[in-house]
Amino acid sequence: MVLKRVLYIFSFISLASCGNTESKKSDGEIPQETPAERGASLYTVNCASCHGEDGKLGASGAKDLTQSQLSDAQIKRILKKGKNAMPPMADILENSENIDVVIAHIKSLRK
Ligand code: HEC
């Protein structure tokens, strides 16, 4: 009698944990953002307050990114060191992959 109950509880626990792994699996199946989408959301969070969603806002004297002619290397330098009223952004962007996708995004704002 006791054994049956123990078995019952065990099967319940294993069913429950089985359910958990199922839900983890389906979480993993949510499509990952593409690099361009990651760049766009990083830009919205970290850059749009000064540069605007479209790159043209110009708050605090920010440059119009649609008019910018800088190379990737020049942009990277500004993101790492900052420039005048623009603070360094590299630590906030955390890693060079994020920097690269943000650069790809701001270049897509150019005409
Ligand atoms: C606090 C406001 C502020 C934030 C936040 C900010 N910027 Fe800037 N940004 C500026 C200012 C001001 C300038 C102009 C600097 C100068 O040349 O005097 C500038 C210049 C630039 C330039 C140079 C454009 C050119 O052609 O000279 C780039 C590229 C740039 N920002 C990208 C970014 C990106 C990408 C982010 C987010 C990771 C960002 N900025 C966040 C204020 C900001």
mmCIF file of C-alpha atoms and ligand atoms in Angstrom:
data_model
loop_
_atom_site.group_PDB
_atom_site.id
_atom_site.type_symbol
_atom_site.label_atom_id
_atom_site.label_comp_id
_atom_site.label_asym_id
_atom_site.label_seq_id
_atom_site.Cartn_x
_atom_site.Cartn_y
_atom_site.Cartn_z
ATOM 1 C CA MET A 1 0.000 0.000 0.000
ATOM 2 C CA VAL A 2 2.756 2.414 1.066
ATOM 3 C CA LEU A 3 4.888 1.304 -1.867
ATOM 4 C CA LYS A 4 2.058 2.017 -4.286
ATOM 5 C CA ARG A 5 1.709 5.513 -2.906
ATOM 6 C CA VAL A 6 5.450 6.104 -3.212
ATOM 7 C CA LEU A 7 5.354 4.898 -6.802
ATOM 8 C CA TYR A 8 2.393 7.135 -7.473
ATOM 9 C CA ILE A 9 4.258 10.162 -6.102
ATOM 10 C CA PHE A 10 7.354 9.276 -8.098
ATOM 11 C CA SER A 11 5.481 8.981 -11.330
ATOM 12 C CA PHE A 12 3.857 12.321 -10.608
ATOM 13 C CA ILE A 13 7.239 13.972 -10.007
ATOM 14 C CA SER A 14 8.729 12.538 -13.173
ATOM 15 C CA LEU A 15 5.694 13.640 -15.179
ATOM 16 C CA ALA A 16 6.041 17.126 -13.729
ATOM 17 C CA SER A 17 9.744 17.385 -14.526
ATOM 18 C CA CYS A 18 9.044 16.010 -17.966
ATOM 19 C CA GLY A 19 6.615 18.865 -18.456
ATOM 20 C CA ASN A 20 9.309 21.308 -17.428
ATOM 21 C CA THR A 21 11.800 20.174 -20.015
ATOM 22 C CA GLU A 22 9.048 20.345 -22.627
ATOM 23 C CA SER A 23 8.391 23.981 -21.844
ATOM 24 C CA LYS A 24 12.115 24.776 -21.868
ATOM 25 C CA LYS A 25 12.366 23.187 -25.280
ATOM 26 C CA SER A 26 9.559 25.270 -26.723
ATOM 27 C CA ASP A 27 11.180 28.429 -25.288
ATOM 28 C CA GLY A 28 14.323 27.556 -27.228
ATOM 29 C CA GLU A 29 12.286 27.254 -30.385
ATOM 30 C CA ILE A 30 11.324 30.938 -30.325
ATOM 31 C CA PRO A 31 13.130 32.280 -33.391
ATOM 32 C CA GLN A 32 16.338 34.151 -32.530
ATOM 33 C CA GLU A 33 16.623 37.785 -33.561
ATOM 34 C CA THR A 34 18.698 38.313 -36.685
ATOM 35 C CA PRO A 35 21.839 40.482 -36.311
ATOM 36 C CA ALA A 36 20.021 43.421 -37.925
ATOM 37 C CA GLU A 37 17.126 43.096 -35.457
ATOM 38 C CA ARG A 38 19.542 42.854 -32.525
ATOM 39 C CA GLY A 39 21.273 45.970 -33.820
ATOM 40 C CA ALA A 40 17.955 47.800 -34.089
ATOM 41 C CA SER A 41 16.887 46.996 -30.523
ATOM 42 C CA LEU A 42 20.326 47.849 -29.080
ATOM 43 C CA TYR A 43 20.159 51.121 -30.993
ATOM 44 C CA THR A 44 16.685 51.928 -29.664
ATOM 45 C CA VAL A 45 17.776 51.318 -26.071
ATOM 46 C CA ASN A 46 21.221 52.957 -26.135
ATOM 47 C CA CYS A 47 21.342 55.516 -28.938
ATOM 48 C CA ALA A 48 17.852 56.693 -29.927
ATOM 49 C CA SER A 49 17.540 59.051 -26.929
ATOM 50 C CA CYS A 50 20.101 61.342 -28.597
ATOM 51 C CA HIS A 51 20.075 60.257 -32.243
ATOM 52 C CA GLY A 52 16.353 59.390 -32.627
ATOM 53 C CA GLU A 53 14.848 56.190 -34.045
ATOM 54 C CA ASP A 54 15.570 57.430 -37.582
ATOM 55 C CA GLY A 55 19.037 58.787 -36.703
ATOM 56 C CA LYS A 56 18.029 62.419 -37.290
ATOM 57 C CA LEU A 57 16.930 63.663 -33.855
ATOM 58 C CA GLY A 58 20.141 65.510 -33.009
ATOM 59 C CA ALA A 59 19.451 65.850 -29.260
ATOM 60 C CA SER A 60 22.421 67.193 -27.226
ATOM 61 C CA GLY A 61 24.147 68.081 -30.500
ATOM 62 C CA ALA A 62 24.140 64.466 -31.721
ATOM 63 C CA LYS A 63 25.168 64.059 -35.348
ATOM 64 C CA ASP A 64 22.547 63.140 -37.959
ATOM 65 C CA LEU A 65 23.416 59.490 -38.613
ATOM 66 C CA THR A 66 21.661 59.462 -42.005
ATOM 67 C CA GLN A 67 24.257 62.021 -43.178
ATOM 68 C CA SER A 68 27.236 60.314 -41.583
ATOM 69 C CA GLN A 69 29.985 59.150 -43.935
ATOM 70 C CA LEU A 70 32.181 57.443 -41.360
ATOM 71 C CA SER A 71 33.748 54.035 -41.946
ATOM 72 C CA ASP A 72 33.089 51.106 -39.613
ATOM 73 C CA ALA A 73 36.500 51.656 -38.004
ATOM 74 C CA GLN A 74 35.795 55.354 -37.381
ATOM 75 C CA ILE A 75 32.370 54.563 -35.888
ATOM 76 C CA LYS A 76 33.905 51.866 -33.706
ATOM 77 C CA ARG A 77 36.455 54.374 -32.415
ATOM 78 C CA ILE A 78 33.712 56.855 -31.476
ATOM 79 C CA LEU A 79 31.709 54.102 -29.759
ATOM 80 C CA LYS A 80 34.786 53.092 -27.758
ATOM 81 C CA LYS A 81 36.152 56.525 -26.859
ATOM 82 C CA GLY A 82 33.116 58.782 -27.132
ATOM 83 C CA LYS A 83 33.308 62.174 -28.823
ATOM 84 C CA ASN A 84 32.524 65.552 -27.210
ATOM 85 C CA ALA A 85 28.927 65.259 -25.873
ATOM 86 C CA MET A 86 28.698 61.608 -26.871
ATOM 87 C CA PRO A 87 29.798 59.309 -24.038
ATOM 88 C CA PRO A 88 31.769 56.105 -24.737
ATOM 89 C CA MET A 89 29.238 53.361 -25.486
ATOM 90 C CA ALA A 90 31.439 50.256 -25.735
ATOM 91 C CA ASP A 91 30.962 49.150 -22.112
ATOM 92 C CA ILE A 92 27.200 49.585 -22.413
ATOM 93 C CA LEU A 93 27.136 47.549 -25.641
ATOM 94 C CA GLU A 94 29.186 44.915 -23.757
ATOM 95 C CA ASN A 95 30.929 43.120 -26.625
ATOM 96 C CA SER A 96 32.246 43.578 -30.121
ATOM 97 C CA GLU A 97 29.452 41.499 -31.639
ATOM 98 C CA ASN A 98 26.893 43.978 -30.283
ATOM 99 C CA ILE A 99 29.031 46.873 -31.521
ATOM 100 C CA ASP A 100 29.130 45.322 -34.999
ATOM 101 C CA VAL A 101 25.347 44.830 -35.217
ATOM 102 C CA VAL A 102 24.711 48.407 -34.013
ATOM 103 C CA ILE A 103 27.115 49.709 -36.662
ATOM 104 C CA ALA A 104 25.281 47.629 -39.289
ATOM 105 C CA HIS A 105 22.009 49.133 -38.084
ATOM 106 C CA ILE A 106 23.114 52.797 -38.153
ATOM 107 C CA LYS A 107 24.583 52.330 -41.624
ATOM 108 C CA SER A 108 21.180 51.023 -42.727
ATOM 109 C CA LEU A 109 19.729 54.414 -41.661
ATOM 110 C CA ARG A 110 21.858 56.190 -44.281
ATOM 111 C CA LYS A 111 20.249 57.376 -47.455
HETATM 112 C C1 HEC B 1 24.104 61.339 -24.839
HETATM 113 C C2 HEC B 1 23.727 61.439 -26.233
HETATM 114 C C3 HEC B 1 24.253 60.376 -27.194
HETATM 115 C C4 HEC B 1 24.069 59.013 -27.142
HETATM 116 C C5 HEC B 1 23.330 58.201 -26.074
HETATM 117 C C6 HEC B 1 24.692 58.482 -28.322
HETATM 118 N N1 HEC B 1 25.243 59.486 -29.071
HETATM 119 FE FE1 HEC B 1 26.220 59.282 -30.822
HETATM 120 N N2 HEC B 1 26.649 61.265 -30.847
HETATM 121 C C7 HEC B 1 26.245 62.174 -29.886
HETATM 122 C C8 HEC B 1 26.839 63.463 -30.170
HETATM 123 C C9 HEC B 1 26.635 64.722 -29.352
HETATM 124 C C10 HEC B 1 27.607 63.305 -31.339
HETATM 125 C C11 HEC B 1 28.447 64.355 -32.059
HETATM 126 C C12 HEC B 1 29.879 64.281 -31.571
HETATM 127 C C13 HEC B 1 30.724 65.357 -32.215
HETATM 128 O O1 HEC B 1 31.183 65.135 -33.333
HETATM 129 O O2 HEC B 1 30.888 66.402 -31.597
HETATM 130 C C14 HEC B 1 27.459 61.918 -31.741
HETATM 131 C C15 HEC B 1 28.082 61.356 -32.847
HETATM 132 C C16 HEC B 1 27.912 60.050 -33.247
HETATM 133 C C17 HEC B 1 28.502 59.480 -34.428
HETATM 134 C C18 HEC B 1 29.417 60.217 -35.422
HETATM 135 C C19 HEC B 1 28.626 60.679 -36.609
HETATM 136 C C20 HEC B 1 29.497 61.493 -37.558
HETATM 137 O O3 HEC B 1 29.318 61.316 -38.787
HETATM 138 O O4 HEC B 1 30.327 62.278 -37.089
HETATM 139 C C21 HEC B 1 28.089 58.190 -34.503
HETATM 140 C C22 HEC B 1 28.424 57.172 -35.588
HETATM 141 C C23 HEC B 1 27.271 57.934 -33.350
HETATM 142 N N3 HEC B 1 27.172 59.097 -32.606
HETATM 143 C C24 HEC B 1 26.677 56.726 -33.054
HETATM 144 C C25 HEC B 1 26.039 56.440 -31.855
HETATM 145 C C26 HEC B 1 25.567 55.134 -31.492
HETATM 146 C C27 HEC B 1 25.656 53.897 -32.364
HETATM 147 C C28 HEC B 1 25.059 55.241 -30.247
HETATM 148 C C29 HEC B 1 24.481 54.135 -29.374
HETATM 149 C C30 HEC B 1 25.352 52.993 -29.130
HETATM 150 C C31 HEC B 1 25.165 56.625 -29.847
HETATM 151 N N4 HEC B 1 25.778 57.319 -30.851
HETATM 152 C C32 HEC B 1 24.713 57.133 -28.640
HETATM 153 C C33 HEC B 1 25.411 61.905 -28.816
HETATM 154 C C34 HEC B 1 25.001 60.658 -28.402
#
